[in-house]
mmCIF file of C-alpha atoms and ligand atoms in Angstrom:
data_model
loop_
_atom_site.group_PDB
_atom_site.id
_atom_site.type_symbol
_atom_site.label_atom_id
_atom_site.label_comp_id
_atom_site.label_asym_id
_atom_site.label_seq_id
_atom_site.Cartn_x
_atom_site.Cartn_y
_atom_site.Cartn_z
ATOM 1 C CA UNK A 1 22.358 -13.559 60.144
ATOM 2 C CA UNK A 2 24.143 -13.258 56.771
ATOM 3 C CA UNK A 3 25.357 -16.212 54.805
ATOM 4 C CA UNK A 4 27.706 -16.262 51.848
ATOM 5 C CA UNK A 5 26.239 -16.855 48.393
ATOM 6 C CA UNK A 6 28.341 -19.251 46.351
ATOM 7 C CA UNK A 7 29.467 -18.220 42.849
ATOM 8 C CA UNK A 8 27.011 -20.761 41.440
ATOM 9 C CA UNK A 9 24.256 -19.178 43.521
ATOM 10 C CA UNK A 10 25.298 -15.754 42.267
ATOM 11 C CA UNK A 11 25.105 -16.727 38.631
ATOM 12 C CA UNK A 12 21.731 -18.378 39.259
ATOM 13 C CA UNK A 13 20.470 -15.182 40.897
ATOM 14 C CA UNK A 14 21.777 -13.159 37.941
ATOM 15 C CA UNK A 15 20.123 -15.556 35.511
ATOM 16 C CA UNK A 16 16.800 -15.185 37.347
ATOM 17 C CA UNK A 17 17.163 -11.415 37.394
ATOM 18 C CA UNK A 18 17.952 -11.407 33.689
ATOM 19 C CA UNK A 19 14.965 -13.659 33.038
ATOM 20 C CA UNK A 20 12.737 -10.886 34.376
ATOM 21 C CA UNK A 21 14.094 -8.515 31.777
ATOM 22 C CA UNK A 22 13.970 -11.027 28.941
ATOM 23 C CA UNK A 23 11.685 -10.648 25.996
ATOM 24 C CA UNK A 24 10.924 -7.203 24.689
ATOM 25 C CA UNK A 25 12.736 -3.911 24.840
ATOM 26 C CA UNK A 26 10.758 -0.964 23.473
ATOM 27 C CA UNK A 27 12.698 2.150 22.531
ATOM 28 C CA UNK A 28 10.447 4.971 23.720
ATOM 29 C CA UNK A 29 10.150 8.017 21.525
ATOM 30 C CA UNK A 30 9.716 11.380 23.220
ATOM 31 C CA UNK A 31 10.827 15.004 23.295
ATOM 32 C CA UNK A 32 12.326 14.777 26.814
ATOM 33 C CA UNK A 33 9.075 16.192 28.217
ATOM 34 C CA UNK A 34 6.368 13.958 26.822
ATOM 35 C CA UNK A 35 6.065 10.546 25.274
ATOM 36 C CA UNK A 36 5.334 10.504 21.522
ATOM 37 C CA UNK A 37 1.852 8.890 21.269
ATOM 38 C CA UNK A 38 2.934 6.264 18.715
ATOM 39 C CA UNK A 39 5.115 4.624 21.385
ATOM 40 C CA UNK A 40 1.867 3.538 23.077
ATOM 41 C CA UNK A 41 0.935 1.548 19.961
ATOM 42 C CA UNK A 42 4.373 -0.050 19.899
ATOM 43 C CA UNK A 43 3.952 -1.034 23.560
ATOM 44 C CA UNK A 44 0.716 -2.826 22.634
ATOM 45 C CA UNK A 45 2.576 -4.747 19.922
ATOM 46 C CA UNK A 46 5.370 -5.606 22.373
ATOM 47 C CA UNK A 47 2.854 -6.769 25.005
ATOM 48 C CA UNK A 48 1.567 -9.353 22.533
ATOM 49 C CA UNK A 49 5.017 -10.950 22.600
ATOM 50 C CA UNK A 50 5.980 -10.788 26.246
ATOM 51 C CA UNK A 51 7.144 -8.649 29.150
ATOM 52 C CA UNK A 52 7.780 -5.049 28.223
ATOM 53 C CA UNK A 53 10.803 -3.069 29.292
ATOM 54 C CA UNK A 54 11.065 0.451 27.896
ATOM 55 C CA UNK A 55 14.177 2.465 27.319
ATOM 56 C CA UNK A 56 13.940 6.215 27.790
ATOM 57 C CA UNK A 57 17.155 7.723 26.478
ATOM 58 C CA UNK A 58 17.415 11.474 26.381
ATOM 59 C CA UNK A 59 18.552 14.573 28.144
ATOM 60 C CA UNK A 60 16.620 15.574 31.290
ATOM 61 C CA UNK A 61 13.935 13.093 30.416
ATOM 62 C CA UNK A 62 12.777 11.983 33.888
ATOM 63 C CA UNK A 63 9.204 13.207 33.250
ATOM 64 C CA UNK A 64 8.931 10.789 30.336
ATOM 65 C CA UNK A 65 10.114 7.916 32.524
ATOM 66 C CA UNK A 66 7.402 8.772 35.084
ATOM 67 C CA UNK A 67 4.763 8.946 32.358
ATOM 68 C CA UNK A 68 5.870 5.603 30.927
ATOM 69 C CA UNK A 69 5.814 3.783 34.245
ATOM 70 C CA UNK A 70 2.044 4.476 34.407
ATOM 71 C CA UNK A 71 1.426 2.966 30.971
ATOM 72 C CA UNK A 72 -0.512 -0.263 31.076
ATOM 73 C CA UNK A 73 1.677 -3.239 30.201
ATOM 74 C CA UNK A 74 5.044 -1.645 30.970
ATOM 75 C CA UNK A 75 6.919 -3.704 33.570
ATOM 76 C CA UNK A 76 10.120 -1.718 33.744
ATOM 77 C CA UNK A 77 11.550 1.568 32.551
ATOM 78 C CA UNK A 78 15.284 1.914 32.009
ATOM 79 C CA UNK A 79 16.355 5.548 32.013
ATOM 80 C CA UNK A 80 19.509 6.777 30.259
ATOM 81 C CA UNK A 81 19.691 10.494 31.019
ATOM 82 C CA UNK A 82 22.699 12.139 29.444
ATOM 83 C CA UNK A 83 23.562 15.056 27.159
ATOM 84 C CA UNK A 84 25.080 12.426 24.835
ATOM 85 C CA UNK A 85 21.542 11.498 23.801
ATOM 86 C CA UNK A 86 20.512 15.007 22.757
ATOM 87 C CA UNK A 87 18.902 14.883 19.325
ATOM 88 C CA UNK A 88 18.430 11.077 19.573
ATOM 89 C CA UNK A 89 21.262 10.438 17.142
ATOM 90 C CA UNK A 90 21.443 6.781 16.122
ATOM 91 C CA UNK A 91 25.249 6.844 16.346
ATOM 92 C CA UNK A 92 24.938 7.699 20.053
ATOM 93 C CA UNK A 93 21.948 5.522 20.905
ATOM 94 C CA UNK A 94 23.177 2.334 19.223
ATOM 95 C CA UNK A 95 25.983 1.602 21.746
ATOM 96 C CA UNK A 96 23.464 2.030 24.563
ATOM 97 C CA UNK A 97 20.955 -0.387 23.018
ATOM 98 C CA UNK A 98 23.744 -2.898 22.338
ATOM 99 C CA UNK A 99 24.935 -2.674 25.943
ATOM 100 C CA UNK A 100 21.396 -3.264 27.236
ATOM 101 C CA UNK A 101 21.062 -6.202 24.892
ATOM 102 C CA UNK A 102 24.336 -7.635 26.202
ATOM 103 C CA UNK A 103 23.289 -7.272 29.817
ATOM 104 C CA UNK A 104 19.647 -8.273 29.652
ATOM 105 C CA UNK A 105 19.455 -10.618 26.675
ATOM 106 C CA UNK A 106 16.260 -9.243 25.173
ATOM 107 C CA UNK A 107 14.710 -11.483 22.568
ATOM 108 C CA UNK A 108 12.943 -8.589 20.849
ATOM 109 C CA UNK A 109 13.916 -4.971 20.345
ATOM 110 C CA UNK A 110 11.094 -2.786 19.061
ATOM 111 C CA UNK A 111 10.669 0.814 18.020
ATOM 112 C CA UNK A 112 7.955 2.672 16.158
ATOM 113 C CA UNK A 113 8.329 2.855 12.367
ATOM 114 C CA UNK A 114 8.960 6.588 12.527
ATOM 115 C CA UNK A 115 11.971 8.604 11.419
ATOM 116 C CA UNK A 116 13.621 7.893 14.801
ATOM 117 C CA UNK A 117 12.918 4.153 14.730
ATOM 118 C CA UNK A 118 13.826 3.777 11.046
ATOM 119 C CA UNK A 119 17.063 5.584 11.745
ATOM 120 C CA UNK A 120 18.090 3.592 14.798
ATOM 121 C CA UNK A 121 17.001 -0.004 14.424
ATOM 122 C CA UNK A 122 18.687 -0.940 11.123
ATOM 123 C CA UNK A 123 21.959 0.141 12.727
ATOM 124 C CA UNK A 124 21.247 -1.939 15.839
ATOM 125 C CA UNK A 125 20.287 -4.931 13.688
ATOM 126 C CA UNK A 126 23.464 -4.639 11.626
ATOM 127 C CA UNK A 127 25.591 -4.561 14.785
ATOM 128 C CA UNK A 128 23.774 -7.649 16.099
ATOM 129 C CA UNK A 129 24.143 -9.333 12.705
ATOM 130 C CA UNK A 130 20.399 -9.962 12.343
ATOM 131 C CA UNK A 131 17.841 -8.883 9.739
ATOM 132 C CA UNK A 132 15.704 -5.913 10.717
ATOM 133 C CA UNK A 133 11.983 -6.618 10.384
ATOM 134 C CA UNK A 134 10.448 -3.359 9.332
ATOM 135 C CA UNK A 135 7.021 -1.786 9.659
ATOM 136 C CA UNK A 136 5.073 -4.773 10.974
ATOM 137 C CA UNK A 137 1.285 -4.607 10.956
ATOM 138 C CA UNK A 138 0.617 -7.898 12.738
ATOM 139 C CA UNK A 139 2.119 -10.583 14.962
ATOM 140 C CA UNK A 140 1.128 -14.186 14.226
ATOM 141 C CA UNK A 141 3.322 -15.880 16.797
ATOM 142 C CA UNK A 142 6.654 -15.285 18.477
ATOM 143 C CA UNK A 143 8.615 -15.751 15.225
ATOM 144 C CA UNK A 144 6.059 -14.766 12.588
ATOM 145 C CA UNK A 145 5.188 -11.226 11.603
ATOM 146 C CA UNK A 146 2.989 -9.527 9.010
ATOM 147 C CA UNK A 147 4.022 -6.494 6.980
ATOM 148 C CA UNK A 148 3.035 -4.934 3.688
ATOM 149 C CA UNK A 149 5.216 -4.798 0.598
ATOM 150 C CA UNK A 150 4.986 -3.144 -2.835
ATOM 151 C CA UNK A 151 3.495 0.068 -1.385
ATOM 152 C CA UNK A 152 0.807 -1.863 0.435
ATOM 153 C CA UNK A 153 -0.201 -3.923 -2.610
ATOM 154 C CA UNK A 154 0.776 -7.254 -1.060
ATOM 155 C CA UNK A 155 0.835 -8.601 2.459
ATOM 156 C CA UNK A 156 3.903 -10.553 3.492
ATOM 157 C CA UNK A 157 4.002 -13.032 6.358
ATOM 158 C CA UNK A 158 7.566 -13.677 7.398
ATOM 159 C CA UNK A 159 9.149 -16.059 9.854
ATOM 160 C CA UNK A 160 12.376 -15.008 11.489
ATOM 161 C CA UNK A 161 14.887 -17.456 12.874
ATOM 162 C CA UNK A 162 17.160 -14.745 14.246
ATOM 163 C CA UNK A 163 17.921 -15.088 17.959
ATOM 164 C CA UNK A 164 17.085 -11.421 18.510
ATOM 165 C CA UNK A 165 14.266 -9.874 16.540
ATOM 166 C CA UNK A 166 14.778 -6.212 15.756
ATOM 167 C CA UNK A 167 11.427 -4.791 14.702
ATOM 168 C CA UNK A 168 9.827 -1.498 13.743
ATOM 169 C CA UNK A 169 6.087 -1.309 14.310
ATOM 170 C CA UNK A 170 3.460 0.496 12.229
ATOM 171 C CA UNK A 171 1.562 2.415 14.891
ATOM 172 C CA UNK A 172 -1.743 2.531 13.023
ATOM 173 C CA UNK A 173 -1.949 -1.275 13.053
ATOM 174 C CA UNK A 174 -2.066 -1.585 16.855
ATOM 175 C CA UNK A 175 -4.257 0.080 19.479
ATOM 176 C CA UNK A 176 -2.592 2.543 21.819
ATOM 177 C CA UNK A 177 -1.804 1.139 25.281
ATOM 178 C CA UNK A 178 -3.685 2.872 28.070
ATOM 179 C CA UNK A 179 -1.704 5.675 29.721
ATOM 180 C CA UNK A 180 -2.918 4.645 33.158
ATOM 181 C CA UNK A 181 -3.172 1.472 35.172
ATOM 182 C CA UNK A 182 0.482 0.505 34.884
ATOM 183 C CA UNK A 183 2.900 0.249 37.775
ATOM 184 C CA UNK A 184 6.235 -0.221 36.063
ATOM 185 C CA UNK A 185 9.372 0.249 38.096
ATOM 186 C CA UNK A 186 12.065 2.629 36.965
ATOM 187 C CA UNK A 187 15.828 2.392 37.214
ATOM 188 C CA UNK A 188 18.907 3.888 35.612
ATOM 189 C CA UNK A 189 20.226 2.137 32.534
ATOM 190 C CA UNK A 190 23.881 1.153 32.661
ATOM 191 C CA UNK A 191 26.207 4.011 31.821
ATOM 192 C CA UNK A 192 27.775 3.702 28.403
ATOM 193 C CA UNK A 193 30.793 5.617 27.232
ATOM 194 C CA UNK A 194 29.374 7.196 24.058
ATOM 195 C CA UNK A 195 32.077 8.093 21.551
ATOM 196 C CA UNK A 196 30.279 9.593 18.597
ATOM 197 C CA UNK A 197 32.652 11.383 16.251
ATOM 198 C CA UNK A 198 30.394 10.810 13.233
ATOM 199 C CA UNK A 199 27.485 13.121 13.935
ATOM 200 C CA UNK A 200 26.656 16.049 16.138
ATOM 201 C CA UNK A 201 23.307 17.466 17.190
ATOM 202 C CA UNK A 202 23.196 21.181 16.391
ATOM 203 C CA UNK A 203 19.535 22.039 16.962
ATOM 204 C CA UNK A 204 16.073 21.566 15.603
ATOM 205 C CA UNK A 205 13.235 23.760 14.390
ATOM 206 C CA UNK A 206 9.791 22.337 14.858
ATOM 207 C CA UNK A 207 6.663 23.523 13.110
ATOM 208 C CA UNK A 208 4.140 24.848 15.584
ATOM 209 C CA UNK A 209 0.461 24.445 14.921
ATOM 210 C CA UNK A 210 -2.701 24.854 16.966
ATOM 211 C CA UNK A 211 -4.250 22.055 14.967
ATOM 212 C CA UNK A 212 -3.983 18.418 16.114
ATOM 213 C CA UNK A 213 -0.813 16.530 15.207
ATOM 214 C CA UNK A 214 -1.219 14.850 11.812
ATOM 215 C CA UNK A 215 -0.075 11.378 12.913
ATOM 216 C CA UNK A 216 -2.504 11.142 15.826
ATOM 217 C CA UNK A 217 -5.451 13.364 14.768
ATOM 218 C CA UNK A 218 -8.837 11.659 14.668
ATOM 219 C CA UNK A 219 -9.918 13.743 11.652
ATOM 220 C CA UNK A 220 -7.610 14.560 8.730
ATOM 221 C CA UNK A 221 -8.481 16.676 5.692
ATOM 222 C CA UNK A 222 -5.959 16.357 2.869
ATOM 223 C CA UNK A 223 -5.530 18.366 -0.295
ATOM 224 C CA UNK A 224 -3.980 17.299 -3.569
ATOM 225 C CA UNK A 225 -2.902 18.813 -6.837
ATOM 226 C CA UNK A 226 -6.540 19.761 -7.412
ATOM 227 C CA UNK A 227 -6.089 22.557 -4.830
ATOM 228 C CA UNK A 228 -4.116 24.358 -7.603
ATOM 229 C CA UNK A 229 -1.881 26.384 -5.257
ATOM 230 C CA UNK A 230 -0.785 26.852 -1.640
ATOM 231 C CA UNK A 231 -3.081 29.814 -0.966
ATOM 232 C CA UNK A 232 -6.129 27.677 -1.706
ATOM 233 C CA UNK A 233 -5.175 25.376 1.191
ATOM 234 C CA UNK A 234 -6.717 28.111 3.368
ATOM 235 C CA UNK A 235 -10.066 26.586 2.347
ATOM 236 C CA UNK A 236 -8.989 23.345 4.030
ATOM 237 C CA UNK A 237 -7.520 25.102 7.088
ATOM 238 C CA UNK A 238 -10.831 26.928 7.649
ATOM 239 C CA UNK A 239 -12.780 23.681 7.455
ATOM 240 C CA UNK A 240 -10.218 21.855 9.606
ATOM 241 C CA UNK A 241 -10.401 24.494 12.343
ATOM 242 C CA UNK A 242 -14.142 24.048 12.567
ATOM 243 C CA UNK A 243 -13.799 20.258 12.779
ATOM 244 C CA UNK A 244 -10.708 20.158 15.019
ATOM 245 C CA UNK A 245 -8.939 18.322 12.204
ATOM 246 C CA UNK A 246 -5.346 18.132 11.003
ATOM 247 C CA UNK A 247 -4.468 18.992 7.411
ATOM 248 C CA UNK A 248 -2.442 16.682 5.171
ATOM 249 C CA UNK A 249 -1.500 16.618 1.506
ATOM 250 C CA UNK A 250 -0.626 14.383 -1.400
ATOM 251 C CA UNK A 251 2.924 14.249 -2.662
ATOM 252 C CA UNK A 252 1.915 16.131 -5.812
ATOM 253 C CA UNK A 253 0.788 19.040 -3.619
ATOM 254 C CA UNK A 254 4.042 18.892 -1.660
ATOM 255 C CA UNK A 255 6.244 18.579 -4.743
ATOM 256 C CA UNK A 256 4.468 21.550 -6.311
ATOM 257 C CA UNK A 257 5.422 23.598 -3.245
ATOM 258 C CA UNK A 258 1.813 24.181 -2.072
ATOM 259 C CA UNK A 259 2.597 22.941 1.450
ATOM 260 C CA UNK A 260 5.630 21.645 3.418
ATOM 261 C CA UNK A 261 6.594 18.005 3.154
ATOM 262 C CA UNK A 262 5.818 17.178 6.798
ATOM 263 C CA UNK A 263 2.170 17.244 5.623
ATOM 264 C CA UNK A 264 2.664 14.469 3.080
ATOM 265 C CA UNK A 265 0.549 11.351 3.479
ATOM 266 C CA UNK A 266 1.543 8.149 1.726
ATOM 267 C CA UNK A 267 4.208 5.610 1.036
ATOM 268 C CA UNK A 268 6.983 8.167 1.332
ATOM 269 C CA UNK A 269 5.141 10.381 3.806
ATOM 270 C CA UNK A 270 3.151 9.717 6.953
ATOM 271 C CA UNK A 271 1.047 6.604 7.408
ATOM 272 C CA UNK A 272 -2.118 7.431 9.288
ATOM 273 C CA UNK A 273 -5.440 5.811 10.200
ATOM 274 C CA UNK A 274 -7.750 8.513 11.553
ATOM 275 C CA UNK A 275 -11.447 7.997 12.291
ATOM 276 C CA UNK A 276 -12.278 10.253 9.339
ATOM 277 C CA UNK A 277 -10.103 11.033 6.290
ATOM 278 C CA UNK A 278 -11.319 13.594 3.756
ATOM 279 C CA UNK A 279 -9.409 13.545 0.444
ATOM 280 C CA UNK A 280 -9.911 16.756 -1.513
ATOM 281 C CA UNK A 281 -8.695 17.009 -5.117
ATOM 282 C CA UNK A 282 -6.639 13.824 -4.717
ATOM 283 C CA UNK A 283 -6.794 11.167 -7.440
ATOM 284 C CA UNK A 284 -5.996 8.173 -5.201
ATOM 285 C CA UNK A 285 -2.670 6.909 -6.541
ATOM 286 C CA UNK A 286 -1.527 3.676 -4.906
ATOM 287 C CA UNK A 287 1.325 5.479 -3.142
ATOM 288 C CA UNK A 288 -1.139 7.873 -1.526
ATOM 289 C CA UNK A 289 -3.508 5.067 -0.523
ATOM 290 C CA UNK A 290 -0.583 3.333 1.212
ATOM 291 C CA UNK A 291 -0.668 6.145 3.763
ATOM 292 C CA UNK A 292 -4.385 6.426 4.515
ATOM 293 C CA UNK A 293 -6.381 3.417 3.380
ATOM 294 C CA UNK A 294 -6.703 2.065 6.946
ATOM 295 C CA UNK A 295 -8.704 5.168 7.943
ATOM 296 C CA UNK A 296 -12.024 4.173 9.509
ATOM 297 C CA UNK A 297 -14.177 6.354 7.218
ATOM 298 C CA UNK A 298 -12.897 7.811 3.932
ATOM 299 C CA UNK A 299 -14.627 10.685 2.171
ATOM 300 C CA UNK A 300 -13.477 11.770 -1.303
ATOM 301 C CA UNK A 301 -14.267 15.038 -3.050
ATOM 302 C CA UNK A 302 -13.214 15.057 -6.677
ATOM 303 C CA UNK A 303 -14.697 16.474 -9.863
ATOM 304 C CA UNK A 304 -13.698 13.374 -11.851
ATOM 305 C CA UNK A 305 -16.169 10.508 -11.230
ATOM 306 C CA UNK A 306 -13.553 8.038 -12.533
ATOM 307 C CA UNK A 307 -10.915 9.046 -9.959
ATOM 308 C CA UNK A 308 -9.550 5.877 -8.278
ATOM 309 C CA UNK A 309 -9.977 7.443 -4.816
ATOM 310 C CA UNK A 310 -13.704 6.670 -5.114
ATOM 311 C CA UNK A 311 -12.895 2.933 -5.135
ATOM 312 C CA UNK A 312 -11.616 3.087 -1.554
ATOM 313 C CA UNK A 313 -13.932 5.778 -0.203
ATOM 314 C CA UNK A 314 -17.001 5.177 1.958
ATOM 315 C CA UNK A 315 -18.590 8.441 0.805
ATOM 316 C CA UNK A 316 -17.852 10.235 -2.450
ATOM 317 C CA UNK A 317 -18.841 13.654 -3.694
ATOM 318 C CA UNK A 318 -18.330 14.339 -7.407
ATOM 319 C CA UNK A 319 -18.079 18.094 -7.397
ATOM 320 C CA UNK A 320 -15.730 21.006 -7.868
ATOM 321 C CA UNK A 321 -13.877 21.349 -4.577
ATOM 322 C CA UNK A 322 -13.971 25.151 -4.793
ATOM 323 C CA UNK A 323 -17.747 24.920 -4.504
ATOM 324 C CA UNK A 324 -17.963 21.952 -2.116
ATOM 325 C CA UNK A 325 -15.457 23.014 0.563
ATOM 326 C CA UNK A 326 -16.817 26.536 1.294
ATOM 327 C CA UNK A 327 -20.320 25.036 1.467
ATOM 328 C CA UNK A 328 -19.151 22.394 3.927
ATOM 329 C CA UNK A 329 -17.320 24.978 6.022
ATOM 330 C CA UNK A 330 -20.332 27.209 6.307
ATOM 331 C CA UNK A 331 -22.606 24.305 7.212
ATOM 332 C CA UNK A 332 -20.339 22.904 9.974
ATOM 333 C CA UNK A 333 -21.366 24.542 13.239
HETATM 334 C C1 FAD B 401 8.150 5.975 -5.258
HETATM 335 C C2 FAD B 401 6.955 6.886 -5.185
HETATM 336 C C3 FAD B 401 6.515 7.284 -3.936
HETATM 337 C C4 FAD B 401 5.398 8.113 -3.812
HETATM 338 N N1 FAD B 401 4.964 8.479 -2.580
HETATM 339 C C5 FAD B 401 3.826 9.201 -2.485
HETATM 340 C C6 FAD B 401 3.293 9.546 -1.209
HETATM 341 O O1 FAD B 401 3.858 9.239 -0.148
HETATM 342 N N2 FAD B 401 2.148 10.255 -1.173
HETATM 343 C C7 FAD B 401 1.454 10.635 -2.310
HETATM 344 O O2 FAD B 401 0.401 11.279 -2.186
HETATM 345 N N3 FAD B 401 1.957 10.334 -3.523
HETATM 346 C C8 FAD B 401 3.124 9.660 -3.640
HETATM 347 N N4 FAD B 401 3.626 9.404 -4.879
HETATM 348 C C9 FAD B 401 3.009 10.087 -6.041
HETATM 349 C C10 FAD B 401 1.757 9.415 -6.562
HETATM 350 O O3 FAD B 401 2.094 8.432 -7.504
HETATM 351 C C11 FAD B 401 0.843 10.463 -7.247
HETATM 352 O O4 FAD B 401 1.573 11.106 -8.252
HETATM 353 C C12 FAD B 401 0.288 11.512 -6.298
HETATM 354 O O5 FAD B 401 -0.272 10.904 -5.165
HETATM 355 C C13 FAD B 401 -0.767 12.323 -7.031
HETATM 356 O O6 FAD B 401 -1.211 13.350 -6.189
HETATM 357 P P1 FAD B 401 -2.647 13.993 -6.423
HETATM 358 O O7 FAD B 401 -3.700 12.949 -6.294
HETATM 359 O O8 FAD B 401 -2.731 15.196 -5.556
HETATM 360 O O9 FAD B 401 -2.546 14.549 -7.921
HETATM 361 P P2 FAD B 401 -3.247 14.051 -9.244
HETATM 362 O O10 FAD B 401 -3.033 12.605 -9.484
HETATM 363 O O11 FAD B 401 -2.854 14.991 -10.307
HETATM 364 O O12 FAD B 401 -4.804 14.221 -8.929
HETATM 365 C C14 FAD B 401 -5.430 15.453 -8.770
HETATM 366 C C15 FAD B 401 -6.910 15.179 -8.628
HETATM 367 O O13 FAD B 401 -7.574 16.378 -8.351
HETATM 368 C C16 FAD B 401 -8.820 16.361 -9.030
HETATM 369 N N5 FAD B 401 -9.221 17.759 -9.230
HETATM 370 C C17 FAD B 401 -8.606 18.710 -9.966
HETATM 371 N N6 FAD B 401 -9.269 19.892 -9.856
HETATM 372 C C18 FAD B 401 -10.311 19.671 -9.037
HETATM 373 C C19 FAD B 401 -11.368 20.497 -8.555
HETATM 374 N N7 FAD B 401 -11.450 21.790 -8.892
HETATM 375 N N8 FAD B 401 -12.299 19.945 -7.759
HETATM 376 C C20 FAD B 401 -12.245 18.629 -7.432
HETATM 377 N N9 FAD B 401 -11.273 17.795 -7.859
HETATM 378 C C21 FAD B 401 -10.303 18.307 -8.637
HETATM 379 C C22 FAD B 401 -8.524 15.641 -10.334
HETATM 380 O O14 FAD B 401 -9.716 15.110 -10.882
HETATM 381 C C23 FAD B 401 -7.536 14.580 -9.896
HETATM 382 O O15 FAD B 401 -8.190 13.389 -9.566
HETATM 383 C C24 FAD B 401 4.734 8.570 -4.996
HETATM 384 C C25 FAD B 401 5.193 8.152 -6.255
HETATM 385 C C26 FAD B 401 6.278 7.323 -6.345
HETATM 386 C C27 FAD B 401 6.749 6.875 -7.690
#
């Protein structure tokens, strides 16, 4: 037998349903096929605050939604599959995030502090008229977050009184959530009429490498100005291939044109925390340290015993790199 639900009952039911979705929305980063690993770290941060709902917005991205629903800690996956989201343009994604916020009243919206997250969330925050909280490295309580300032020279603890907290998360500061053990449900996100006449996705060219991805590699070998030129980076590639390591660089090496800028580690490059970081011919400027000082073990090779990199390194070798690196390569089995 069916009975009528009163309008009061309906709004109560809606409120209860919305309650389930309350707390955190994580914007998942992916390439429509696979989840970007740093999203797993952001999910861990979100789980510290409350229930986790993830948004997968993309074009033909159902595989990512399946992958995400298995991730430990994910309660729900909202899928927005449309050609409008090709290229993950912030102008197209923002109306979707705002619509979700309107419908589900999230208290927190999180993304990784990557190019995608840094592009999208300030726009979302501006539209919601709240302050974005960027690049957090810790969560003290539901309103209080930790982040670094002055290129990592000072640690700031900030309390936000905004009703919705819009946050980017530094992946290296949180463990990755396990990719199994979850049983999140999946459903379509509400359809949003995306009118983006400001930007258009034309295409992308991605660098292909057989080496591990720099942001998630467990071993990184980086070269600096001391490498002298781009050809000499072959010394590092040879060593890296033997150690299954990724290769990074200082900004000086990038600015000098030795290597492309997607290899740059530091304040204005990638922030990484591998198990082992080997700095070769890098002086250890504060802006470089900002990108690697959370590495578990730091090894520095530099011919100048006074180089500041030795102050943060666990192991230091004062030697000419052109002697040290070939010797290391030949001794690694
Ligand atoms: C706003 C701002 C943002 C920045 N962002 C970044 C950033 O994201 N990442 C970054 O790296 N930098 C950044 N920088 C630049 C930074 O300040 C330094 O200039 C840069 O990190 C220096 O790079 P380096 O250590 O390779 O070069 P150098 O400081 O010139 O050091 C080269 C080192 O190589 C050693 N060396 C030379 N020859 C040999 C040899 N044969 N064998 C062994 N050792 C040798 C030298 O002793 C020296 O210590 C930024 C600067 C600013 C102002």
